[in-house]
Short mmCIF file of C-alpha atoms in Angstrom, two decimals:
data_model
loop_
_atom_site.label_atom_id
_atom_site.label_comp_id
_atom_site.label_asym_id
_atom_site.label_seq_id
_atom_site.Cartn_x
_atom_site.Cartn_y
_atom_site.Cartn_z
CA UNK J 1 27.86 9.05 -24.45
CA UNK J 2 28.28 9.98 -20.81
CA UNK J 3 31.80 10.46 -19.47
CA UNK J 4 31.48 9.90 -15.72
CA UNK J 5 34.83 11.63 -15.10
CA UNK J 6 33.72 14.84 -16.84
CA UNK J 7 29.94 14.97 -17.24
CA UNK J 8 27.35 15.51 -14.52
CA UNK J 9 25.45 12.31 -13.80
CA UNK J 10 21.69 12.86 -14.03
CA UNK J 11 19.77 11.83 -10.92
CA UNK J 12 16.13 11.94 -9.89
CA UNK J 13 14.05 10.84 -6.91
CA UNK J 14 12.78 7.28 -6.85
CA UNK J 15 10.27 5.42 -4.72
CA UNK J 16 11.98 2.74 -2.66
CA UNK J 17 9.58 2.25 0.24
CA UNK J 18 5.93 2.91 0.99
CA UNK J 19 5.45 4.07 4.55
CA UNK J 20 2.31 2.26 5.52
CA UNK J 21 0.73 -1.11 5.04
CA UNK J 22 -1.03 -3.78 7.06
CA UNK J 23 -1.35 -2.58 10.66
CA UNK J 24 0.38 -4.96 13.08
CA UNK J 25 1.17 -5.04 16.78
CA UNK J 26 4.67 -5.60 18.21
CA UNK J 27 4.38 -9.34 17.45
CA UNK J 28 3.20 -9.00 13.85
CA UNK J 29 -0.45 -9.79 14.64
CA UNK J 30 -3.04 -8.28 12.32
CA UNK J 31 -6.72 -7.58 12.98
CA UNK J 32 -7.56 -10.92 11.32
CA UNK J 33 -7.37 -13.78 13.83
CA UNK J 34 -4.62 -16.23 12.92
CA UNK J 35 -2.97 -13.92 10.37
CA UNK J 36 0.48 -12.44 10.99
CA UNK J 37 2.51 -10.12 8.79
CA UNK J 38 6.13 -8.96 8.78
CA UNK J 39 8.46 -6.93 6.62
CA UNK J 40 7.73 -4.08 4.27
CA UNK J 41 4.10 -5.09 3.77
CA UNK J 42 3.38 -3.89 7.31
CA UNK J 43 2.78 -0.62 9.10
CA UNK J 44 4.50 -1.17 12.41
CA UNK J 45 5.08 2.49 13.27
CA UNK J 46 8.78 1.89 13.90
CA UNK J 47 10.06 4.47 11.45
CA UNK J 48 7.55 7.27 11.90
CA UNK J 49 6.93 9.39 8.81
CA UNK J 50 10.25 8.60 7.14
CA UNK J 51 12.55 5.63 6.81
CA UNK J 52 16.14 5.80 5.67
CA UNK J 53 17.21 3.48 2.89
CA UNK J 54 18.46 0.05 4.01
CA UNK J 55 16.69 0.25 7.39
CA UNK J 56 14.29 -2.58 6.58
CA UNK J 57 16.11 -5.18 8.68
CA UNK J 58 14.12 -4.40 11.82
CA UNK J 59 10.73 -5.02 10.23
CA UNK J 60 11.89 -7.93 8.10
CA UNK J 61 14.07 -9.88 10.52
CA UNK J 62 12.93 -8.94 14.02
CA UNK J 63 9.23 -8.88 13.23
CA UNK J 64 9.63 -11.95 11.04
CA UNK J 65 11.08 -13.91 13.95
CA UNK J 66 8.45 -12.63 16.38
CA UNK J 67 5.55 -13.35 14.03
CA UNK J 68 6.93 -16.77 13.15
CA UNK J 69 7.42 -17.79 16.77
CA UNK J 70 3.97 -16.65 17.83
CA UNK J 71 2.29 -18.23 14.81
CA UNK J 72 4.10 -21.48 15.58
CA UNK J 73 2.97 -21.43 19.20
CA UNK J 74 -0.64 -20.73 18.29
CA UNK J 75 -0.62 -23.35 15.53
CA UNK J 76 -0.35 -25.98 18.27
CA UNK J 77 -3.83 -24.98 19.40
CA UNK J 78 -5.40 -25.64 16.00
CA UNK J 79 -7.81 -28.56 15.58
CA UNK J 80 -6.69 -31.65 13.70
CA UNK J 81 -9.78 -31.71 11.50
CA UNK J 82 -10.94 -28.89 9.24
CA UNK J 83 -14.07 -28.16 7.28
CA UNK J 84 -13.63 -26.73 3.81
CA UNK J 85 -16.12 -23.93 3.31
CA UNK J 86 -17.22 -22.79 -0.15
CA UNK J 87 -16.05 -19.38 -1.26
CA UNK J 88 -18.87 -17.12 -2.30
CA UNK J 89 -18.48 -13.68 -3.81
CA UNK J 90 -20.71 -10.67 -3.68
CA UNK J 91 -19.44 -9.50 -7.06
CA UNK J 92 -20.93 -10.49 -10.37
CA UNK J 93 -17.75 -10.94 -12.37
CA UNK J 94 -17.19 -10.15 -16.01
CA UNK J 95 -14.75 -11.80 -18.36
CA UNK J 96 -11.32 -10.19 -18.78
CA UNK J 97 -10.58 -10.56 -22.49
CA UNK J 98 -11.30 -6.87 -23.14
CA UNK J 99 -8.73 -5.63 -20.61
CA UNK J 100 -5.17 -4.67 -21.52
CA UNK J 101 -3.67 -5.29 -18.08
CA UNK J 102 -0.17 -4.04 -18.94
CA UNK J 103 -1.49 -0.80 -20.44
CA UNK J 104 -3.71 -0.04 -17.44
CA UNK J 105 -0.89 -0.87 -15.02
CA UNK J 106 1.52 1.48 -16.84
CA UNK J 107 -1.11 4.23 -16.85
CA UNK J 108 -1.74 3.87 -13.11
CA UNK J 109 1.98 3.86 -12.32
CA UNK J 110 2.52 6.99 -14.42
CA UNK J 111 -0.48 8.70 -12.82
CA UNK J 112 0.72 7.95 -9.30
CA UNK J 113 4.25 9.17 -10.05
CA UNK J 114 2.99 12.44 -11.56
CA UNK J 115 0.16 13.22 -9.12
CA UNK J 116 1.02 11.46 -5.85
CA UNK J 117 4.80 11.59 -6.02
CA UNK J 118 7.38 13.64 -4.14
CA UNK J 119 5.45 16.92 -4.09
CA UNK J 120 1.71 16.70 -3.53
CA UNK J 121 -1.12 19.20 -3.86
CA UNK J 122 -4.79 18.76 -3.03
CA UNK J 123 -6.01 19.51 -6.56
CA UNK J 124 -3.68 16.97 -8.14
CA UNK J 125 -4.48 14.39 -5.46
CA UNK J 126 -8.20 14.82 -6.13
CA UNK J 127 -7.62 14.43 -9.86
CA UNK J 128 -5.55 11.29 -9.26
CA UNK J 129 -8.22 9.84 -6.99
CA UNK J 130 -10.93 10.44 -9.60
CA UNK J 131 -8.86 8.66 -12.25
CA UNK J 132 -8.07 5.75 -9.92
CA UNK J 133 -11.78 5.41 -9.14
CA UNK J 134 -12.56 5.35 -12.88
CA UNK J 135 -9.99 2.61 -13.48
CA UNK J 136 -11.32 0.70 -10.46
CA UNK J 137 -14.91 0.75 -11.72
CA UNK J 138 -13.63 -0.77 -14.93
CA UNK J 139 -11.13 -3.31 -13.51
CA UNK J 140 -12.30 -4.50 -10.08
CA UNK J 141 -15.50 -6.28 -11.22
CA UNK J 142 -13.47 -8.61 -13.46
CA UNK J 143 -12.53 -12.15 -12.48
CA UNK J 144 -8.84 -12.67 -13.15
CA UNK J 145 -7.08 -16.00 -13.31
CA UNK J 146 -3.55 -14.59 -13.61
CA UNK J 147 -1.13 -13.05 -11.14
CA UNK J 148 -0.92 -9.95 -13.33
CA UNK J 149 -4.66 -9.38 -13.02
CA UNK J 150 -4.66 -9.79 -9.24
CA UNK J 151 -1.66 -7.48 -8.98
CA UNK J 152 -3.52 -4.84 -11.00
CA UNK J 153 -6.50 -5.06 -8.65
CA UNK J 154 -4.16 -4.74 -5.66
CA UNK J 155 -2.35 -1.83 -7.32
CA UNK J 156 -5.63 0.03 -7.77
CA UNK J 157 -6.70 -0.67 -4.19
CA UNK J 158 -3.40 0.57 -2.75
CA UNK J 159 -3.36 3.60 -5.07
CA UNK J 160 -6.87 4.51 -3.93
CA UNK J 161 -5.86 4.27 -0.26
CA UNK J 162 -2.71 6.34 -0.85
CA UNK J 163 -4.69 9.11 -2.56
CA UNK J 164 -7.32 9.13 0.20
CA UNK J 165 -4.67 9.27 2.95
CA UNK J 166 -2.64 11.98 1.21
CA UNK J 167 -5.77 14.10 0.73
CA UNK J 168 -6.89 13.56 4.31
CA UNK J 169 -3.54 14.59 5.84
CA UNK J 170 -3.61 18.37 5.43
CA UNK J 171 -0.03 18.97 6.53
CA UNK J 172 3.52 18.04 5.56
CA UNK J 173 5.27 15.37 7.63
CA UNK J 174 8.32 13.27 6.83
CA UNK J 175 8.22 12.20 3.20
CA UNK J 176 4.59 13.37 2.80
CA UNK J 177 5.02 16.89 1.42
CA UNK J 178 1.90 18.91 0.58
CA UNK J 179 2.78 22.12 -1.26
CA UNK J 180 -0.63 23.52 -0.27
CA UNK J 181 0.01 22.61 3.40
CA UNK J 182 3.79 23.01 3.80
CA UNK J 183 3.90 23.09 7.61
CA UNK J 184 3.81 20.23 10.10
CA UNK J 185 0.67 20.33 12.27
CA UNK J 186 1.32 18.37 15.47
CA UNK J 187 -1.89 19.63 17.08
CA UNK J 188 -4.16 17.92 14.56
CA UNK J 189 -1.99 15.37 12.78
CA UNK J 190 0.46 13.71 15.15
CA UNK J 191 -1.33 10.40 14.59
CA UNK J 192 -1.63 7.47 12.22
CA UNK J 193 -4.33 7.14 9.59
CA UNK J 194 -5.95 3.70 9.53
CA UNK J 195 -8.42 2.55 6.89
CA UNK J 196 -10.63 -0.44 7.65
CA UNK J 197 -12.96 -2.35 5.39
CA UNK J 198 -16.47 -2.33 6.87
CA UNK J 199 -17.52 -5.69 8.23
CA UNK J 200 -20.27 -7.45 6.31
CA UNK J 201 -23.20 -9.35 7.83
#
């Protein structure tokens, strides 16, 4: 038993915020026409390379109001009639019965905490990326019909992007600490990293 008046209370770092997300302008517009985003899903650039706990109000409330107002204004320009287009996929999906979604999710979360956590090193980041790519080859071609399956696919996509960005940024800045590159490099790295999906014909 722990006696809080006598015993030291064990503490450890914890992830509370991911600095990055969907790139938006000052009104919450994304690169997809007609799509706005606000809150902690976005990368607005407001907080730089670090954000103090509880400072999410600006992105959530201010950007939420801005995005909502602009989306409302532009919705008035939408046509009254719509055509429903069929959704086609370039993937040939496999069934999902063989996947243990919870087990893979736990493995990915553990991997990211150990390899892409508070202190980062290029070798460990490369190892994490290779493992994420292996999981992705196994998971992404499956057609899920549950939220848990879609969340796992999103988790793998985000984990892949985080590993790529952490490997690419060969410096330490804010909460991104590379033990193999401990100094901040303003000459080469005072900039944002943006990943875009290539457009398809």
